[in-house]
CSV table of C-alpha atoms and ligand atoms in Angstrom, one decimal:
chain,number,residue,atom,x,y,z
W,1,UNK,CA,341.0,262.7,153.1
W,2,UNK,CA,338.4,261.9,155.7
W,3,UNK,CA,336.3,264.2,157.7
W,4,UNK,CA,335.4,263.0,160.5
W,5,UNK,CA,338.7,263.8,162.7
W,6,UNK,CA,339.4,266.7,165.0
W,7,UNK,CA,340.6,270.3,163.2
W,8,UNK,CA,344.1,271.0,163.1
W,9,UNK,CA,345.0,272.4,166.6
W,10,UNK,CA,341.2,271.3,169.2
W,11,UNK,CA,341.6,268.5,171.0
W,12,UNK,CA,338.3,266.4,172.5
W,13,UNK,CA,338.1,266.6,176.2
W,14,UNK,CA,336.8,263.0,178.0
W,15,UNK,CA,335.6,262.5,181.4
W,16,UNK,CA,338.2,262.7,183.3
W,17,UNK,CA,339.9,265.2,181.7
W,18,UNK,CA,336.9,267.6,182.0
W,19,UNK,CA,336.7,266.9,185.3
W,20,UNK,CA,339.9,268.3,185.7
W,21,UNK,CA,339.3,271.0,184.3
W,22,UNK,CA,336.2,272.0,185.8
W,23,UNK,CA,338.2,271.4,188.8
W,24,UNK,CA,340.9,274.5,187.4
W,25,UNK,CA,338.0,276.5,187.0
W,26,UNK,CA,335.9,276.4,190.2
W,27,UNK,CA,339.0,277.1,191.9
W,28,UNK,CA,340.0,280.1,189.7
W,29,UNK,CA,336.1,281.0,190.0
W,30,UNK,CA,336.2,280.4,194.2
W,31,UNK,CA,339.2,283.0,194.3
W,32,UNK,CA,338.0,285.2,191.2
W,33,UNK,CA,334.6,285.3,193.7
W,34,UNK,CA,336.5,286.4,196.8
W,35,UNK,CA,338.8,289.2,195.2
W,36,UNK,CA,334.6,290.6,194.3
W,37,UNK,CA,334.9,289.3,191.0
W,38,UNK,CA,331.8,287.9,189.5
W,39,UNK,CA,330.9,286.3,186.5
W,40,UNK,CA,329.7,287.6,182.8
W,41,UNK,CA,329.8,285.4,179.8
W,42,UNK,CA,329.4,287.4,176.2
W,43,UNK,CA,329.0,285.7,173.2
W,44,UNK,CA,331.2,283.4,171.4
W,45,UNK,CA,332.0,285.5,168.3
W,46,UNK,CA,331.3,289.6,167.5
W,47,UNK,CA,331.3,292.1,164.7
W,48,UNK,CA,334.7,291.9,163.4
W,49,UNK,CA,335.2,295.4,164.2
W,50,UNK,CA,335.1,294.9,167.8
W,51,UNK,CA,338.4,293.2,167.8
W,52,UNK,CA,340.0,295.9,164.6
W,53,UNK,CA,339.1,298.1,167.5
W,54,UNK,CA,340.9,296.8,170.4
W,55,UNK,CA,343.3,293.8,169.8
W,56,UNK,CA,343.9,296.9,167.5
W,57,UNK,CA,345.0,296.4,162.7
W,58,UNK,CA,348.8,295.9,164.0
W,59,UNK,CA,348.5,293.0,166.3
W,60,UNK,CA,349.3,289.1,164.6
W,61,UNK,CA,345.8,288.0,166.1
W,62,UNK,CA,343.8,290.1,164.1
W,63,UNK,CA,346.4,290.1,160.7
W,64,UNK,CA,347.2,286.8,160.9
W,65,UNK,CA,344.6,285.0,163.0
W,66,UNK,CA,341.3,285.3,163.7
W,67,UNK,CA,338.5,283.3,162.3
W,68,UNK,CA,336.1,285.4,160.4
W,69,UNK,CA,333.8,284.7,158.4
W,70,UNK,CA,331.4,287.1,156.4
W,71,UNK,CA,327.3,286.1,158.2
W,72,UNK,CA,323.7,285.6,155.9
W,73,UNK,CA,323.1,289.0,156.9
W,74,UNK,CA,326.8,290.5,154.3
W,75,UNK,CA,327.7,291.2,158.4
W,76,UNK,CA,332.0,290.4,159.3
W,77,UNK,CA,332.0,288.4,162.5
W,78,UNK,CA,334.7,286.9,163.7
W,79,UNK,CA,335.2,284.0,166.5
W,80,UNK,CA,336.4,285.6,169.8
W,81,UNK,CA,340.0,285.4,170.1
W,82,UNK,CA,340.2,286.9,173.1
W,83,UNK,CA,337.7,287.6,175.7
W,84,UNK,CA,339.0,291.4,177.2
W,85,UNK,CA,337.4,293.2,174.3
W,86,UNK,CA,333.8,291.7,174.4
W,87,UNK,CA,333.5,292.3,178.3
W,88,UNK,CA,334.5,295.7,177.6
W,89,UNK,CA,331.8,296.2,174.7
W,90,UNK,CA,329.2,294.5,177.0
W,91,UNK,CA,329.9,297.3,179.7
W,92,UNK,CA,329.9,300.2,177.7
W,93,UNK,CA,326.7,298.5,175.8
W,94,UNK,CA,324.7,297.7,178.6
W,95,UNK,CA,325.5,300.8,179.9
W,96,UNK,CA,327.1,299.5,183.0
W,97,UNK,CA,329.0,302.1,183.4
W,98,UNK,CA,325.8,304.2,184.8
W,99,UNK,CA,326.1,302.0,188.8
W,100,UNK,CA,329.6,303.5,189.1
W,101,UNK,CA,330.6,301.0,191.6
W,102,UNK,CA,333.4,301.0,190.9
W,103,UNK,CA,336.1,299.0,190.3
W,104,UNK,CA,333.7,297.2,187.9
W,105,UNK,CA,334.8,293.6,188.7
W,106,UNK,CA,334.2,291.3,185.9
W,107,UNK,CA,335.9,287.3,185.3
W,108,UNK,CA,334.9,285.2,182.2
W,109,UNK,CA,336.0,281.8,181.4
W,110,UNK,CA,335.6,280.2,177.4
W,111,UNK,CA,336.5,279.3,174.5
W,112,UNK,CA,338.6,281.4,172.6
W,113,UNK,CA,340.1,280.5,168.9
W,114,UNK,CA,343.0,281.8,167.0
W,115,UNK,CA,344.3,280.6,164.2
W,116,UNK,CA,348.3,279.8,165.1
W,117,UNK,CA,350.7,277.0,164.3
W,118,UNK,CA,349.6,273.9,166.5
W,119,UNK,CA,351.8,272.6,169.3
W,120,UNK,CA,352.7,271.7,172.2
W,121,UNK,CA,350.4,274.3,174.5
W,122,UNK,CA,349.2,275.8,171.2
W,123,UNK,CA,345.6,275.6,170.4
W,124,UNK,CA,343.7,276.7,167.8
W,125,UNK,CA,340.7,277.3,169.8
W,126,UNK,CA,341.9,277.3,173.7
W,127,UNK,CA,340.1,278.7,176.8
W,128,UNK,CA,340.9,281.6,179.4
W,129,UNK,CA,340.1,282.5,182.1
W,130,UNK,CA,340.5,286.0,182.5
W,131,UNK,CA,339.1,289.3,184.8
W,132,UNK,CA,338.9,292.3,184.0
W,133,UNK,CA,338.9,295.5,186.7
W,134,UNK,CA,337.2,298.9,184.9
W,135,UNK,CA,336.9,302.0,186.5
W,136,UNK,CA,339.4,302.6,188.4
W,137,UNK,CA,343.2,303.8,187.8
W,138,UNK,CA,344.6,302.9,191.3
W,139,UNK,CA,348.7,300.6,191.6
W,140,UNK,CA,347.1,299.2,193.9
W,141,UNK,CA,343.8,297.7,191.8
W,142,UNK,CA,347.0,296.9,189.3
W,143,UNK,CA,348.9,294.6,191.8
W,144,UNK,CA,345.5,293.3,193.3
W,145,UNK,CA,345.4,291.3,189.8
W,146,UNK,CA,348.7,290.2,189.4
W,147,UNK,CA,348.1,289.0,193.5
W,148,UNK,CA,345.0,287.3,192.9
W,149,UNK,CA,347.2,285.5,190.0
W,150,UNK,CA,349.6,284.5,192.2
W,151,UNK,CA,347.2,283.0,194.1
W,152,UNK,CA,345.1,280.7,192.1
W,153,UNK,CA,348.6,279.2,191.4
W,154,UNK,CA,349.8,279.0,194.6
W,155,UNK,CA,346.2,277.6,195.7
W,156,UNK,CA,346.6,275.2,192.8
W,157,UNK,CA,349.7,273.3,194.1
W,158,UNK,CA,352.0,275.6,191.4
W,159,UNK,CA,355.1,277.2,192.7
W,160,UNK,CA,357.5,277.5,190.5
W,161,UNK,CA,356.7,280.8,188.1
W,162,UNK,CA,357.9,284.1,188.0
W,163,UNK,CA,356.0,287.1,187.4
W,164,UNK,CA,357.6,289.2,184.3
W,165,UNK,CA,356.7,292.9,184.9
W,166,UNK,CA,357.2,295.8,182.5
W,167,UNK,CA,355.2,299.6,181.8
W,168,UNK,CA,354.6,300.9,178.1
W,169,UNK,CA,353.9,304.3,179.3
W,170,UNK,CA,350.9,306.4,178.4
W,171,UNK,CA,349.5,307.2,175.6
W,172,UNK,CA,352.2,309.9,175.4
W,173,UNK,CA,355.3,307.5,176.1
W,174,UNK,CA,353.7,305.5,174.2
W,175,UNK,CA,353.6,307.2,171.1
W,176,UNK,CA,357.5,309.2,170.9
W,177,UNK,CA,358.5,305.1,171.9
W,178,UNK,CA,356.5,303.8,169.2
W,179,UNK,CA,358.5,306.9,167.3
W,180,UNK,CA,361.9,306.0,168.5
W,181,UNK,CA,361.8,302.7,167.2
W,182,UNK,CA,360.4,303.2,163.7
W,183,UNK,CA,363.4,305.2,163.4
W,184,UNK,CA,365.8,303.0,164.5
W,185,UNK,CA,364.9,300.1,163.3
W,186,UNK,CA,363.8,302.2,159.5
W,187,UNK,CA,367.7,302.2,157.7
W,188,UNK,CA,367.9,297.9,158.9
W,189,UNK,CA,365.0,297.3,157.7
W,190,UNK,CA,366.3,294.6,154.9
W,191,UNK,CA,367.6,292.8,157.7
W,192,UNK,CA,363.4,291.9,159.4
W,193,UNK,CA,361.1,289.7,158.4
W,194,UNK,CA,358.3,291.1,155.7
W,195,UNK,CA,355.7,290.8,158.8
W,196,UNK,CA,358.5,293.6,160.4
W,197,UNK,CA,357.7,295.3,157.3
W,198,UNK,CA,354.8,296.5,157.7
W,199,UNK,CA,355.2,296.8,161.7
W,200,UNK,CA,357.6,299.0,161.4
W,201,UNK,CA,354.9,301.7,159.5
W,202,UNK,CA,351.8,300.1,161.3
W,203,UNK,CA,353.6,299.9,165.1
W,204,UNK,CA,357.2,299.2,165.6
W,205,UNK,CA,356.5,297.9,168.8
W,206,UNK,CA,355.0,294.9,167.4
W,207,UNK,CA,358.4,294.2,165.7
W,208,UNK,CA,359.6,293.6,169.3
W,209,UNK,CA,358.0,290.4,170.1
W,210,UNK,CA,358.2,289.3,166.2
W,211,UNK,CA,358.2,285.7,166.9
W,212,UNK,CA,360.8,285.6,163.8
W,213,UNK,CA,363.2,288.2,165.1
W,214,UNK,CA,362.9,289.0,168.3
W,215,UNK,CA,366.1,287.3,168.8
W,216,UNK,CA,367.8,289.6,166.4
W,217,UNK,CA,370.9,291.7,168.1
W,218,UNK,CA,369.2,294.2,166.4
W,219,UNK,CA,366.2,293.4,168.4
W,220,UNK,CA,367.8,293.1,171.5
W,221,UNK,CA,369.8,296.5,171.2
W,222,UNK,CA,366.4,298.7,170.2
W,223,UNK,CA,365.6,302.0,172.2
W,224,UNK,CA,364.3,301.0,175.9
W,225,UNK,CA,360.6,301.7,176.9
W,226,UNK,CA,362.1,302.5,180.8
W,227,UNK,CA,364.1,305.7,178.9
W,228,UNK,CA,360.7,307.0,177.6
W,229,UNK,CA,358.3,306.7,180.6
W,230,UNK,CA,356.8,309.9,181.7
W,231,UNK,CA,357.5,310.9,185.0
W,232,UNK,CA,353.4,309.5,186.2
W,233,UNK,CA,354.4,306.7,184.6
W,234,UNK,CA,357.3,305.7,186.3
W,235,UNK,CA,356.5,307.0,189.7
W,236,UNK,CA,353.2,304.7,189.0
W,237,UNK,CA,355.3,301.2,188.0
W,238,UNK,CA,357.6,302.0,191.1
W,239,UNK,CA,354.5,302.4,193.0
W,240,UNK,CA,352.6,298.9,191.7
W,241,UNK,CA,356.6,297.0,191.9
W,242,UNK,CA,356.6,298.2,195.8
W,243,UNK,CA,353.6,296.5,196.0
W,244,UNK,CA,354.3,293.3,194.7
W,245,UNK,CA,357.4,292.9,197.2
W,246,UNK,CA,355.6,294.0,200.7
W,247,UNK,CA,353.9,290.6,199.1
W,248,UNK,CA,356.6,288.8,197.7
W,249,UNK,CA,355.0,288.9,194.3
W,250,UNK,CA,358.1,286.2,192.5
W,251,UNK,CA,358.9,288.6,189.8
W,252,UNK,CA,362.0,290.1,187.6
W,253,UNK,CA,361.2,293.4,185.5
W,254,UNK,CA,361.7,293.1,181.6
W,255,UNK,CA,361.7,296.3,179.4
W,256,UNK,CA,360.9,294.1,176.7
W,257,UNK,CA,357.9,292.7,177.2
W,258,UNK,CA,354.9,295.1,175.3
W,259,UNK,CA,352.3,292.1,174.7
W,260,UNK,CA,351.1,291.2,171.4
W,261,UNK,CA,347.6,293.6,172.0
W,262,UNK,CA,347.2,296.9,171.0
W,263,UNK,CA,345.1,297.9,173.7
W,264,UNK,CA,347.7,297.4,176.8
W,265,UNK,CA,348.9,301.1,178.6
W,266,UNK,CA,351.2,301.0,181.7
W,267,UNK,CA,351.8,297.9,183.9
W,268,UNK,CA,352.3,294.7,181.8
W,269,UNK,CA,352.7,291.8,182.7
W,270,UNK,CA,353.0,287.9,181.8
W,271,UNK,CA,353.3,284.9,184.3
W,272,UNK,CA,356.0,282.2,183.0
W,273,UNK,CA,356.1,278.7,185.1
W,274,UNK,CA,358.2,276.2,185.2
W,275,UNK,CA,356.7,271.8,185.7
W,276,UNK,CA,359.1,270.5,188.9
W,277,UNK,CA,362.0,269.4,186.8
W,278,UNK,CA,362.3,272.7,185.9
W,279,UNK,CA,361.6,272.9,182.5
W,280,UNK,CA,359.9,275.9,181.0
W,281,UNK,CA,356.0,275.9,180.2
W,282,UNK,CA,356.2,279.5,178.3
W,283,UNK,CA,353.1,281.8,179.2
W,284,UNK,CA,350.3,280.9,181.4
W,285,UNK,CA,348.7,284.0,182.3
W,286,UNK,CA,349.1,286.9,180.6
W,287,UNK,CA,347.6,290.9,181.2
W,288,UNK,CA,348.2,294.2,182.3
W,289,UNK,CA,346.2,297.9,182.6
W,290,UNK,CA,344.1,299.2,179.3
W,291,UNK,CA,343.2,302.8,180.4
W,292,UNK,CA,342.2,303.6,176.2
W,293,UNK,CA,339.6,300.8,175.7
W,294,UNK,CA,336.0,301.8,178.0
W,295,UNK,CA,336.7,305.0,175.6
W,296,UNK,CA,337.8,303.1,171.9
W,297,UNK,CA,334.4,301.2,171.9
W,298,UNK,CA,332.2,304.7,172.6
W,299,UNK,CA,332.4,304.7,176.6
W,300,UNK,CA,333.6,307.0,179.2
W,301,UNK,CA,337.2,307.7,179.9
W,302,UNK,CA,337.5,304.4,182.1
W,303,UNK,CA,341.3,303.7,182.8
W,304,UNK,CA,341.1,299.1,183.4
W,305,UNK,CA,343.2,296.4,184.5
W,306,UNK,CA,342.6,292.5,183.5
W,307,UNK,CA,344.6,289.7,183.0
W,308,UNK,CA,343.5,286.2,181.4
W,309,UNK,CA,344.9,282.4,182.1
W,310,UNK,CA,344.7,279.8,179.8
W,311,UNK,CA,343.8,277.0,180.7
W,312,UNK,CA,344.6,274.4,179.0
W,313,UNK,CA,348.4,275.3,179.3
W,314,UNK,CA,347.7,275.2,182.9
W,315,UNK,CA,346.1,272.0,182.6
W,316,UNK,CA,349.0,270.6,181.4
W,317,UNK,CA,351.1,272.0,183.9
W,318,UNK,CA,349.9,270.3,186.7
W,319,UNK,CA,349.1,266.6,185.0
W,320,UNK,CA,352.8,266.8,184.6
W,321,UNK,CA,353.5,268.1,188.3
W,322,UNK,CA,350.9,265.4,188.8
W,323,UNK,CA,349.1,267.6,190.7
W,324,UNK,CA,345.6,266.2,189.3
W,325,UNK,CA,345.4,262.1,190.2
W,326,UNK,CA,343.3,262.8,192.8
W,327,UNK,CA,340.4,264.4,191.1
W,328,UNK,CA,338.7,260.9,189.3
W,329,UNK,CA,335.2,260.3,188.7
W,330,UNK,CA,333.5,258.7,191.6
W,331,UNK,CA,330.0,257.1,191.8
W,332,UNK,CA,328.1,256.5,195.0
W,333,UNK,CA,325.7,253.3,194.2
W,334,UNK,CA,325.7,250.7,190.7
W,335,UNK,CA,322.9,248.6,191.4
W,336,UNK,CA,323.2,245.0,189.9
W,337,UNK,CA,320.0,243.1,189.1
W,338,UNK,CA,321.3,239.4,189.4
W,339,UNK,CA,318.0,238.2,187.3
W,340,UNK,CA,315.3,238.8,184.7
W,341,UNK,CA,312.6,239.1,186.7
W,342,UNK,CA,314.1,241.4,189.6
W,343,UNK,CA,314.6,244.4,186.8
W,344,UNK,CA,311.5,246.8,187.5
W,345,UNK,CA,312.4,246.1,191.0
W,346,UNK,CA,316.2,247.2,190.6
W,347,UNK,CA,315.2,249.9,188.3
W,348,UNK,CA,312.9,251.5,190.8
W,349,UNK,CA,315.4,251.1,193.7
W,350,UNK,CA,318.1,253.1,191.4
W,351,UNK,CA,314.9,255.8,190.6
W,352,UNK,CA,314.2,256.1,194.5
W,353,UNK,CA,318.4,256.6,195.2
W,354,UNK,CA,318.7,259.3,192.5
W,355,UNK,CA,314.9,261.0,193.7
W,356,UNK,CA,316.9,260.8,197.5
W,357,UNK,CA,319.7,262.5,196.3
W,358,UNK,CA,321.7,259.6,196.0
W,359,UNK,CA,324.2,259.2,192.5
W,360,UNK,CA,323.5,256.2,191.4
W,361,UNK,CA,323.7,254.1,188.5
W,362,UNK,CA,322.8,250.5,186.5
W,363,UNK,CA,323.6,247.8,184.4
W,364,UNK,CA,321.6,247.7,181.9
W,365,UNK,CA,322.4,244.4,180.1
W,366,UNK,CA,321.8,241.9,182.1
W,367,UNK,CA,325.2,241.3,182.2
W,368,UNK,CA,327.4,237.9,184.1
W,369,UNK,CA,328.0,239.4,187.8
W,370,UNK,CA,331.4,239.1,187.5
W,371,UNK,CA,330.8,241.7,184.2
W,372,UNK,CA,328.5,243.7,186.3
W,373,UNK,CA,331.5,244.0,189.4
W,374,UNK,CA,334.2,245.1,186.6
W,375,UNK,CA,331.9,248.1,185.8
W,376,UNK,CA,331.8,249.0,189.6
W,377,UNK,CA,335.0,248.9,189.9
W,378,UNK,CA,335.9,250.9,186.5
W,379,UNK,CA,333.0,253.6,187.7
W,380,UNK,CA,335.1,253.6,190.9
W,381,UNK,CA,331.2,253.1,192.6
W,382,UNK,CA,331.2,253.0,196.1
W,383,UNK,CA,328.7,250.5,195.9
W,384,UNK,CA,327.2,247.9,194.6
W,385,UNK,CA,323.2,247.1,195.5
W,386,UNK,CA,323.1,243.7,194.5
W,387,UNK,CA,319.3,242.4,193.7
W,388,UNK,CA,317.8,239.0,193.6
W,389,UNK,CA,314.8,237.1,194.0
W,390,UNK,CA,315.0,236.9,197.5
W,391,UNK,CA,315.7,240.3,197.1
W,392,UNK,CA,313.2,241.6,195.6
W,393,UNK,CA,310.6,238.9,197.2
W,394,UNK,CA,311.5,240.4,200.6
W,395,UNK,CA,311.3,243.9,199.6
W,396,UNK,CA,315.4,244.6,200.7
W,397,UNK,CA,318.6,245.0,198.9
W,398,UNK,CA,322.2,243.4,199.5
W,399,UNK,CA,324.8,246.5,200.1
W,400,UNK,CA,328.5,245.6,199.2
W,401,UNK,CA,331.0,248.3,200.5
W,402,UNK,CA,333.5,248.6,197.4
W,403,UNK,CA,335.8,250.2,199.6
W,404,UNK,CA,335.7,247.0,203.0
W,405,UNK,CA,334.3,244.8,200.5
W,406,UNK,CA,331.9,244.3,203.5
W,407,UNK,CA,328.2,243.3,202.2
W,408,UNK,CA,325.1,243.4,204.0
W,409,UNK,CA,321.0,243.4,203.8
W,410,UNK,CA,318.2,245.4,204.3
W,411,UNK,CA,315.0,246.6,203.8
W,412,UNK,CA,315.2,248.9,200.8
W,413,UNK,CA,313.5,251.8,203.7
W,414,UNK,CA,316.6,251.5,204.9
W,415,UNK,CA,319.1,251.6,202.9
W,416,UNK,CA,319.1,255.4,201.8
W,417,UNK,CA,319.2,256.2,205.8
W,418,UNK,CA,322.4,254.1,205.7
W,419,UNK,CA,323.6,255.1,203.1
W,420,UNK,CA,323.8,258.1,204.5
W,421,UNK,CA,325.2,257.3,207.1
W,422,UNK,CA,328.4,255.9,205.7
W,423,UNK,CA,328.8,258.3,203.3
W,424,UNK,CA,328.8,261.0,206.4
W,425,UNK,CA,331.5,258.6,208.4
W,426,UNK,CA,333.2,258.8,205.4
W,427,UNK,CA,333.6,262.5,205.7
W,428,UNK,CA,334.6,262.6,208.6
W,429,UNK,CA,337.5,260.5,207.7
W,430,UNK,CA,338.8,262.4,204.8
W,431,UNK,CA,338.6,265.9,207.3
W,432,UNK,CA,340.2,263.7,209.9
W,433,UNK,CA,343.2,262.2,208.3
W,434,UNK,CA,343.7,265.3,205.9
W,435,UNK,CA,347.0,267.2,207.3
W,436,UNK,CA,347.4,270.1,206.2
W,437,UNK,CA,345.4,271.8,208.2
W,438,UNK,CA,342.8,271.9,206.5
W,439,UNK,CA,339.0,271.0,206.4
W,440,UNK,CA,337.9,271.4,203.5
W,441,UNK,CA,339.2,267.6,201.6
W,442,UNK,CA,340.3,269.1,198.9
W,443,UNK,CA,342.8,271.2,199.7
W,444,UNK,CA,345.7,269.6,199.3
W,445,UNK,CA,345.4,268.7,195.4
W,446,UNK,CA,346.4,265.4,196.3
W,447,UNK,CA,349.9,265.7,197.1
W,448,UNK,CA,348.7,265.4,201.1
W,449,UNK,CA,346.5,262.6,202.8
W,450,UNK,CA,342.7,264.0,201.4
W,451,UNK,CA,341.4,263.4,198.2
W,452,UNK,CA,339.2,265.3,196.0
W,453,UNK,CA,335.9,264.4,195.5
W,454,UNK,CA,333.3,264.8,193.1
W,455,UNK,CA,330.2,264.0,192.5
L,501,AMP,P1,347.0,286.7,175.5
L,501,AMP,O1,345.3,286.3,175.3
L,501,AMP,O2,347.8,286.4,174.2
L,501,AMP,O3,348.1,287.2,176.3
L,501,AMP,O4,347.1,284.7,176.7
L,501,AMP,C1,347.0,285.0,177.4
L,501,AMP,C2,347.4,283.1,178.0
L,501,AMP,O5,346.4,282.6,177.0
L,501,AMP,C3,348.6,282.7,177.8
L,501,AMP,O6,349.3,283.0,178.8
L,501,AMP,C4,348.7,281.1,177.7
L,501,AMP,O7,348.9,280.7,178.8
L,501,AMP,C5,346.9,280.9,176.9
L,501,AMP,N1,347.3,281.0,175.2
L,501,AMP,C6,347.6,282.4,174.4
L,501,AMP,N2,347.2,281.9,173.3
L,501,AMP,C7,347.5,280.2,172.8
L,501,AMP,C8,347.4,279.3,172.2
L,501,AMP,N3,347.7,279.2,171.2
L,501,AMP,N4,346.9,278.1,172.7
L,501,AMP,C9,347.1,277.9,174.1
L,501,AMP,N5,347.2,279.0,175.3
L,501,AMP,C10,347.5,280.2,174.4
């Protein structure tokens, strides 16, 4: 079997899609920062115990989906299957709690790995953008996290989504609920799958989101967590929902939503999206509160809440809805040496442009003028800088706009000021032609007249 191809469930992002991903990342990043979050980067692999402790031994992730290996030092290591565990491990290990400026607000972005069955929108290496807000227990903070996720979607131009909300209660509510589920499922366990047999003993909550049995009547008729919530949890949940009402968040309460990771307590949520034709895109974001996790990592008793977006799903959704067509790779100038003997001069012009902060590239192959112009188009170069013998002799250049096709010969010393002026005019035109009311030219996401430019 050939080995020179992608492992199943992974993908290559070539230039254009990487640019699109970067655009999505920048929208999420900027908004997270505007809500007071700062970036943190943790290793892509951790000691396996980090995930056993947090994601939990009863979860599908730990049971079936982790990429675990033994290092040369005989330690069991695991490629991170999600981002929260590493962030909390770092928070405790680096004693970030000592500052006590709560909430401590961190965001992260990077690949996570899950050995799942690949299908549309489901990968084995995926990227998550997540936030964690540590140290505060307040319905306003739960609401803030959800409002921020919605804000991010709106900013990306995604409007067809709904937030599924539930509360799985505090530790004691959860314990009583688990016991009730165990007694409920035990007599009929033979009708459920092998994995559910294990779940019955480990954590009967996991039966509720079993991919095989989830839709069976017995699961649908199972006791509901809402009947087991303590008064405090109930009130906390209502307060959170009230804030979401105030901000017109499109949510529904789904009392079967339990989330697949063991660390959650109280408020949990998932955001489901549809494309513009109404086709479901499944979950694009998941999160909730996890008040026990910092303590689990031997840190102080600090509550926390967060979420994670799946970047690939956001990308697919935005591509499907054609919201990314203005994200294209462009180049400011492309230098075209027209004869062998001018090559050195052309190279110097290109380097001069670059050193003055103007993007530039050139043809190194001495190809025909026609071939070089094709490259100018393919690279979406705004200006071709043509250089022949007369240009070299006069220390000049011929600048041709790829939009208006006008061309002009000028001394090389005038090139940078000329281009700078052209770019400034172009910027201004963009701001004016944009009819969405913003000055920022990347605000329309392809819907208005403005375009998003990547330089
Ligand atoms: P989770 O950590 O399971 O709550 O996942 C958070 C988000 O990551 C989900 O809402 C999805 O958008 C995304 N996600 C989870 N698993 C996958 C996967 N295997 N492939 C692509 N995206 C995923």
